XYZ file of C-alpha atoms in Angstrom:
442
model
C 0.000 0.000 0.000
C 1.196 3.532 -0.718
C -0.072 7.088 -0.506
C -1.683 8.145 -3.773
C -3.060 11.535 -4.789
C -3.783 13.339 -8.018
C -2.541 16.700 -9.310
C -4.623 18.764 -6.903
C -2.785 17.106 -3.969
C -6.105 16.291 -2.303
C -7.404 13.819 -1.280
C -4.572 11.457 -0.368
C -5.500 7.805 0.081
C -3.789 4.514 0.865
C -3.986 2.338 -2.204
C -2.646 -0.859 -3.704
C -1.165 0.353 -6.998
C -0.899 -2.499 -9.507
C 1.141 -2.034 -12.719
C 1.029 -4.265 -15.787
C 3.131 -4.696 -18.924
C 0.932 -6.804 -21.182
C -2.688 -7.518 -22.019
C -2.272 -10.978 -20.482
C -1.086 -9.504 -17.186
C -3.970 -7.027 -17.209
C -6.477 -9.816 -17.817
C -5.126 -11.749 -14.846
C -5.408 -8.647 -12.656
C -8.963 -7.912 -13.801
C -10.126 -11.463 -13.133
C -8.705 -11.416 -9.616
C -9.694 -7.924 -8.463
C -13.147 -7.078 -7.157
C -13.043 -3.279 -7.024
C -10.567 -1.117 -8.935
C -10.108 1.823 -11.292
C -7.512 2.502 -14.018
C -5.152 5.443 -13.555
C -2.581 6.956 -15.870
C -0.301 9.866 -14.955
C -2.534 11.184 -12.160
C -3.072 14.562 -13.837
C -6.777 14.751 -13.046
C -7.239 17.167 -10.176
C -9.549 15.482 -7.696
C -10.692 11.986 -6.766
C -11.226 10.383 -10.161
C -8.804 7.519 -10.757
C -8.591 6.826 -7.021
C -9.668 3.604 -5.312
C -8.280 1.301 -2.620
C -6.957 -0.742 -5.547
C -5.674 1.070 -8.649
C -4.551 -0.455 -11.939
C -1.709 1.742 -13.169
C -1.184 2.020 -16.937
C 2.137 3.873 -16.743
C 4.246 0.791 -17.633
C 1.951 -0.133 -20.540
C 3.494 2.518 -22.733
C 4.645 1.281 -26.123
C 4.003 2.959 -29.478
C 3.154 -0.019 -31.674
C 2.575 1.470 -35.120
C 3.310 4.856 -36.650
C 2.089 5.302 -40.239
C 3.438 8.621 -41.415
C 1.704 8.280 -44.761
C -1.748 8.512 -43.202
C -0.779 10.153 -39.921
C -2.259 7.357 -37.829
C -0.545 6.105 -34.690
C -1.385 2.991 -32.654
C -0.182 2.928 -29.072
C -0.816 1.413 -25.673
C -2.949 3.396 -23.269
C -0.110 4.412 -20.952
C 1.763 6.324 -23.664
C 1.945 10.032 -22.829
C 1.250 12.935 -25.132
C 4.873 13.969 -24.577
C 6.063 10.617 -25.956
C 3.759 10.894 -28.963
C 5.010 14.406 -29.778
C 8.629 13.284 -29.431
C 7.985 10.475 -31.915
C 5.821 12.180 -34.542
C 6.713 15.889 -34.584
C 10.113 15.376 -36.263
C 8.159 13.536 -38.991
C 5.759 16.444 -39.582
C 2.747 15.464 -37.469
C 1.164 16.770 -34.276
C -1.661 15.998 -31.862
C -5.121 16.966 -33.163
C -6.284 18.018 -29.689
C -4.283 18.595 -26.531
C -5.042 19.857 -23.014
C -2.737 22.247 -21.180
C -0.203 19.569 -20.244
C 1.563 16.943 -22.346
C 2.205 14.787 -19.287
C -1.074 12.891 -19.593
C -1.561 9.355 -20.859
C -3.567 8.774 -24.012
C -5.870 6.416 -22.089
C -6.510 9.003 -19.398
C -7.077 11.701 -22.009
C -9.707 9.554 -23.721
C -11.360 8.686 -20.409
C -11.770 12.431 -19.780
C -12.411 13.145 -23.493
C -10.062 16.110 -23.246
C -10.459 19.318 -25.215
C -7.993 22.029 -26.145
C -7.686 25.556 -27.451
C -9.151 24.454 -30.799
C -12.440 22.952 -29.661
C -14.455 25.507 -31.644
C -12.783 24.120 -34.795
C -11.830 20.483 -34.117
C -13.951 19.415 -31.147
C -12.872 16.988 -28.418
C -10.281 14.227 -28.604
C -12.897 11.553 -29.346
C -13.480 13.122 -32.779
C -9.958 12.041 -33.756
C -9.906 8.515 -32.327
C -10.105 5.799 -35.022
C -10.648 2.981 -32.540
C -10.075 1.919 -28.959
C -9.601 -1.582 -27.594
C -11.277 -1.902 -24.195
C -10.882 -4.760 -21.732
C -14.059 -5.666 -19.889
C -14.216 -7.008 -16.350
C -14.399 -10.589 -17.681
C -11.065 -10.136 -19.467
C -12.556 -9.836 -22.943
C -11.083 -7.120 -25.168
C -13.590 -5.358 -27.439
C -12.707 -3.019 -30.291
C -14.966 0.036 -30.342
C -15.361 2.743 -32.960
C -17.927 5.438 -33.670
C -19.893 2.896 -35.736
C -18.901 -0.507 -34.295
C -19.729 -1.089 -30.616
C -20.469 2.634 -30.578
C -22.148 2.534 -27.151
C -18.883 1.333 -25.659
C -16.887 3.912 -27.638
C -18.894 6.965 -26.602
C -19.404 5.894 -22.996
C -15.693 5.167 -22.626
C -14.728 8.553 -24.112
C -15.487 10.751 -21.112
C -16.489 7.770 -18.950
C -13.688 8.329 -16.422
C -12.484 4.710 -16.560
C -15.812 3.194 -15.487
C -16.641 1.154 -18.610
C -13.443 -0.877 -18.986
C -9.688 -0.459 -19.272
C -8.395 0.906 -22.560
C -5.556 -1.197 -23.935
C -4.780 0.054 -27.452
C -5.653 3.323 -29.183
C -5.526 4.376 -32.831
C -5.273 8.165 -33.145
C -5.440 10.375 -36.241
C -2.742 13.070 -36.193
C -2.628 16.378 -38.079
C 0.168 17.447 -40.474
C 2.403 20.420 -39.602
C 5.348 22.080 -41.347
C 7.084 23.338 -38.214
C 7.262 23.018 -34.442
C 6.195 26.638 -34.061
C 3.013 28.640 -33.599
C 2.181 32.062 -35.018
C 0.593 33.782 -32.021
C -1.433 36.984 -32.029
C -1.988 38.641 -28.643
C -4.849 41.087 -27.995
C -5.813 42.859 -24.788
C -9.478 43.226 -23.872
C -10.651 45.757 -21.284
C -13.609 43.721 -20.001
C -15.725 40.597 -20.431
C -17.898 42.053 -23.181
C -14.867 42.952 -25.250
C -13.109 39.596 -24.828
C -16.215 37.645 -25.825
C -16.656 39.876 -28.868
C -13.042 39.146 -29.807
C -13.614 35.405 -29.522
C -16.480 35.688 -32.000
C -14.564 38.021 -34.328
C -11.541 35.707 -34.464
C -13.537 32.468 -34.505
C -11.753 31.376 -37.708
C -8.381 31.057 -35.931
C -7.555 27.429 -35.129
C -6.478 28.108 -31.540
C -7.846 30.670 -29.108
C -7.575 31.054 -25.351
C -7.743 33.973 -22.931
C -6.164 34.645 -19.576
C -8.743 36.506 -17.495
C -8.385 38.733 -14.437
C -11.095 37.363 -12.175
C -10.580 40.041 -9.510
C -11.214 43.045 -11.769
C -14.408 44.984 -11.025
C -16.793 47.508 -12.511
C -16.059 48.507 -16.103
C -12.968 46.283 -15.997
C -14.838 43.122 -14.967
C -13.308 40.259 -16.916
C -10.402 42.169 -18.445
C -8.362 39.686 -20.415
C -5.515 38.864 -22.722
C -6.503 36.825 -25.776
C -3.945 34.499 -27.388
C -4.709 33.304 -30.914
C -2.630 30.705 -32.704
C -1.951 28.933 -35.989
C 0.673 26.335 -36.844
C 3.463 28.323 -38.484
C 4.691 27.371 -41.953
C 8.377 27.287 -42.873
C 8.292 30.618 -44.710
C 7.254 32.365 -41.473
C 10.343 31.230 -39.552
C 13.620 33.048 -39.209
C 16.327 31.636 -41.457
C 18.127 29.936 -38.562
C 14.996 28.056 -37.518
C 14.206 27.017 -41.096
C 17.189 24.649 -41.045
C 15.450 22.378 -38.491
C 11.815 23.568 -38.545
C 10.408 20.540 -36.722
C 12.701 20.741 -33.706
C 12.878 23.273 -30.882
C 15.743 24.112 -28.581
C 15.855 22.136 -25.357
C 14.857 24.173 -22.319
C 16.091 24.069 -18.770
C 13.120 23.296 -16.545
C 12.472 25.173 -13.331
C 11.244 23.345 -10.266
C 9.290 24.103 -7.104
C 10.970 21.868 -4.491
C 8.574 22.451 -1.585
C 4.988 23.392 -0.826
C 4.438 27.132 -0.602
C 3.016 28.434 2.684
C -0.786 28.272 2.539
C -0.996 32.067 2.784
C 1.350 32.772 -0.158
C -1.373 32.939 -2.821
C -3.652 35.562 -1.360
C -5.778 38.456 -2.555
C -2.837 40.842 -2.769
C -0.358 38.535 -4.499
C -2.981 37.534 -7.077
C -3.940 41.181 -7.714
C -0.275 42.068 -8.197
C 0.260 39.184 -10.616
C -2.880 40.084 -12.582
C -1.817 43.727 -12.872
C 1.601 42.893 -14.308
C 0.306 40.107 -16.547
C -2.290 42.349 -18.158
C -0.133 45.412 -18.684
C 3.042 43.600 -19.766
C 1.294 41.536 -22.438
C 1.324 44.013 -25.279
C -0.650 43.481 -28.457
C 1.634 41.801 -30.984
C 2.138 38.915 -33.395
C 5.077 36.587 -32.791
C 6.444 33.133 -33.610
C 6.799 30.924 -30.535
C 7.525 27.226 -30.100
C 4.699 24.747 -29.505
C 5.791 24.115 -25.904
C 5.404 27.778 -24.971
C 1.991 28.028 -26.621
C 0.364 24.767 -25.526
C 2.207 23.845 -22.327
C 3.506 26.937 -20.493
C 3.249 25.308 -17.058
C 4.985 22.088 -18.080
C 8.242 24.022 -17.857
C 7.845 24.199 -14.057
C 8.151 20.891 -12.226
C 5.670 20.475 -9.375
C 3.943 23.807 -9.992
C 0.967 22.400 -8.084
C 2.961 22.916 -4.876
C 2.369 26.672 -5.210
C -1.037 26.162 -3.604
C 0.288 24.796 -0.325
C 0.074 21.431 1.377
C -3.722 21.558 1.726
C -3.952 21.175 -2.044
C -6.110 22.921 -4.606
C -8.866 22.300 -7.090
C -9.660 23.591 -10.534
C -13.201 24.815 -10.929
C -13.965 24.426 -14.631
C -17.467 25.175 -15.828
C -19.139 25.660 -19.196
C -22.177 27.777 -20.056
C -24.369 27.377 -23.152
C -23.768 30.047 -25.783
C -27.088 31.809 -25.191
C -26.438 32.239 -21.441
C -22.624 32.555 -21.451
C -22.449 36.338 -21.141
C -24.943 36.546 -18.289
C -23.563 33.452 -16.562
C -19.940 34.559 -16.723
C -20.832 38.093 -15.636
C -22.632 36.819 -12.528
C -19.913 34.278 -11.759
C -17.025 36.762 -12.100
C -18.946 39.374 -10.119
C -19.355 36.859 -7.299
C -15.640 35.987 -7.281
C -14.557 39.617 -7.449
C -16.927 40.652 -4.666
C -15.610 37.901 -2.404
C -11.996 38.803 -3.215
C -11.060 35.151 -3.649
C -9.370 35.284 -7.013
C -7.753 32.533 -9.016
C -4.036 32.671 -9.817
C -4.758 30.857 -13.083
C -7.993 31.738 -14.882
C -8.543 30.603 -18.469
C -11.453 31.304 -20.823
C -12.105 29.324 -24.019
C -14.816 29.133 -26.686
C -16.381 25.725 -27.320
C -17.870 24.763 -30.660
C -21.058 22.848 -31.303
C -20.563 19.273 -30.143
C -23.364 16.922 -29.182
C -22.025 13.508 -28.218
C -23.470 10.512 -26.397
C -21.907 9.702 -23.042
C -20.671 12.012 -20.318
C -19.401 14.760 -22.594
C -18.422 18.030 -20.905
C -18.247 20.534 -23.788
C -21.298 22.263 -25.197
C -21.373 25.198 -27.582
C -20.555 28.187 -25.432
C -17.784 29.364 -23.120
C -15.740 27.493 -20.533
C -13.913 29.130 -17.641
C -11.282 27.316 -15.576
C -10.220 28.692 -12.188
C -7.656 27.354 -9.715
C -8.520 27.722 -6.032
C -6.538 26.618 -2.954
C -8.508 24.257 -0.756
C -9.809 26.063 2.327
C -13.152 26.809 3.952
C -13.582 30.172 2.231
C -13.020 28.866 -1.296
C -15.192 25.799 -0.657
C -18.034 28.116 0.370
C -17.433 30.242 -2.718
C -17.525 27.209 -5.032
C -20.835 26.136 -3.544
C -22.211 29.541 -4.528
C -20.668 29.231 -7.989
C -22.433 25.875 -8.379
C -25.776 27.660 -8.036
C -24.804 30.095 -10.809
C -23.677 27.277 -13.107
C -26.947 25.423 -12.607
C -29.027 28.595 -12.961
C -27.577 29.301 -16.413
C -27.682 25.716 -17.698
C -23.986 24.891 -17.362
C -22.003 22.017 -15.896
C -18.620 21.176 -14.320
C -15.767 19.156 -15.818
C -15.354 15.707 -14.260
C -11.588 15.597 -14.861
C -11.123 18.673 -12.651
C -13.860 17.970 -10.107
C -13.155 17.055 -6.488
C -16.228 18.324 -4.601
C -19.307 18.562 -6.853
C -22.541 17.185 -5.385
C -24.290 14.162 -6.866
C -27.439 16.216 -7.412
C -25.580 18.898 -9.403
C -23.846 16.282 -11.529
C -26.975 14.294 -12.300
C -29.079 17.359 -13.080
C -26.535 18.992 -15.403
C -25.132 15.975 -17.274
C -28.223 15.242 -19.322
C -26.730 12.041 -20.808
C -26.285 10.520 -17.348
C -29.699 8.867 -17.676
C -28.256 6.837 -20.567
C -24.789 6.300 -19.067
C -25.997 4.720 -15.833
C -27.929 1.804 -17.423
C -25.026 1.186 -19.830
C -22.619 1.071 -16.900
C -24.912 -1.433 -15.170
C -25.083 -3.539 -18.328
C -21.345 -3.545 -18.990
C -20.248 -3.843 -15.332
C -23.182 -5.108 -13.275
C -21.131 -5.631 -10.088
C -19.413 -2.235 -10.262
C -16.035 -3.864 -10.572
C -14.794 -0.490 -11.825
C -15.433 2.430 -9.493
C -13.622 5.428 -8.044
C -14.010 7.788 -5.116
C -15.532 10.230 -7.580
C -18.020 7.772 -9.071
C -19.227 6.834 -5.590
C -19.492 10.472 -4.494
C -21.473 11.416 -7.591
C -23.546 8.201 -7.497
C -22.612 7.416 -11.058
C -23.624 3.790 -10.504
C -25.866 1.843 -8.160
C-alpha cells in the first residue's frame, strides 16, 4: 500500500497500486480484483482515478505502429502525449487536440475526453480517435469505434475509466510544417470585449484567454486573448528554417517544496494580474509549440504553489445563449468575495453533441484554480448555483467536490450512461471515489 493523490494534492489515500506490462497480465489482474479503477499519470485534479486498488497504466506505454503516410498512430494506453510528440513531430505530425499539459496518458485523455484551445474548430479528442480496444471485467477485449460497438466507444470517451480499461488506441494526427506557432496577442478591457473578440476571431484554429477574475466595474473580466496557428516554414527566421520541426531544449524550473498556505492571497494575485495584463502588449510573434500549448509544463511540481492543503480547478461551461450573463454573474461573485484565481482561463467551445458524459457544449468554458480552504469551498458552492441557474455544468476531470445532485441534473446524458454502466459492469467492478461520491452507478 502507498499514498496516492492526483494533481490537486487532495485527497490522499492509501492504495494498492498495480502495474502491468501486457494484455495478459492485465487480464489476470482484472479477473482477480473485485473493485478497482484505471489510472494513468494522475493529472486529473480530484478523486477520479482513485480507489483502494488502482490499476496503473504507466508501464503499458509502447508505441506499436506509426504510419506517417496517413498520420495514424497505434499505441498502448499508458503512452503520454509527450512521448507521442517526441515520436511524430520530427516527422511532420502533431496531436489533433491537446489539453494544457503533455504529461497525460492517451488512455486518461480519452477517459476524460479532453479538449484544447481548438475545440471551436476540431472538437474533443474523441473526434480524432479511429478505434479503442477496451478490456471488460471478464477479461474480454472489445474493439470500439464510432460505428462498431459505438455505445462502448462513446461511454468510454469521457467515462472516467468506469466502462473498462483501454488497452490500445488508434489516433489520427494532423500534419504540420514546423514546431512553431504564429501567435497573435490582444488585450481586452472587459468581459464584453473579450467575448466579442472570440467571436470576431472564430476562424483562428487556436484561441484562449487569460482573465483577471478580480477586476471589477467597467474592468470586470479584463483579459488577454492568445490566438494561434501552426506556423509554416516561410514564417520562420532563417536559422529556424534549417530544423523547422525541432525546438531548442529548455532548462526546466522546479518548485521543491509546498508554498506556505498564505502565499497565494488576494494581494499577491492582484499584483500578478496587474503585471500580466499590462506587460502583455498586443503583438504577433512566432513561438515554439511548448510555450503556446504547455507553459506550465516548464515548471516541475507547480501544483505545490497552492500549499500542502492542495487545490482544485473549478472548470465550468455555459451554453452560448447564457454565457455572457452566466460569466458576468460568476465573475462578479468571485470579485466581490476577493477570492481570485491565480490561473484563470477562458475558451470558446464549438457545437458538439455527443453521447456519453461529454463536458463541452457550444458556449464558453472558464477554468479557475482555487486553494482548498473553507472560504473557497463556500465560494464554489455559490458558484455551483450560478452554473446550474444558467444551464452549465462542471468538468469531471477537474472535479473534487461537486454534489451528486448537481452532476446528475446537469449531465443530461447521465440517464443513458448509468444503465449502460450497469449492463457492462453489473457488479461495479470499476469504481472510483468520484463515481461513488457522484452516485454514477448503483
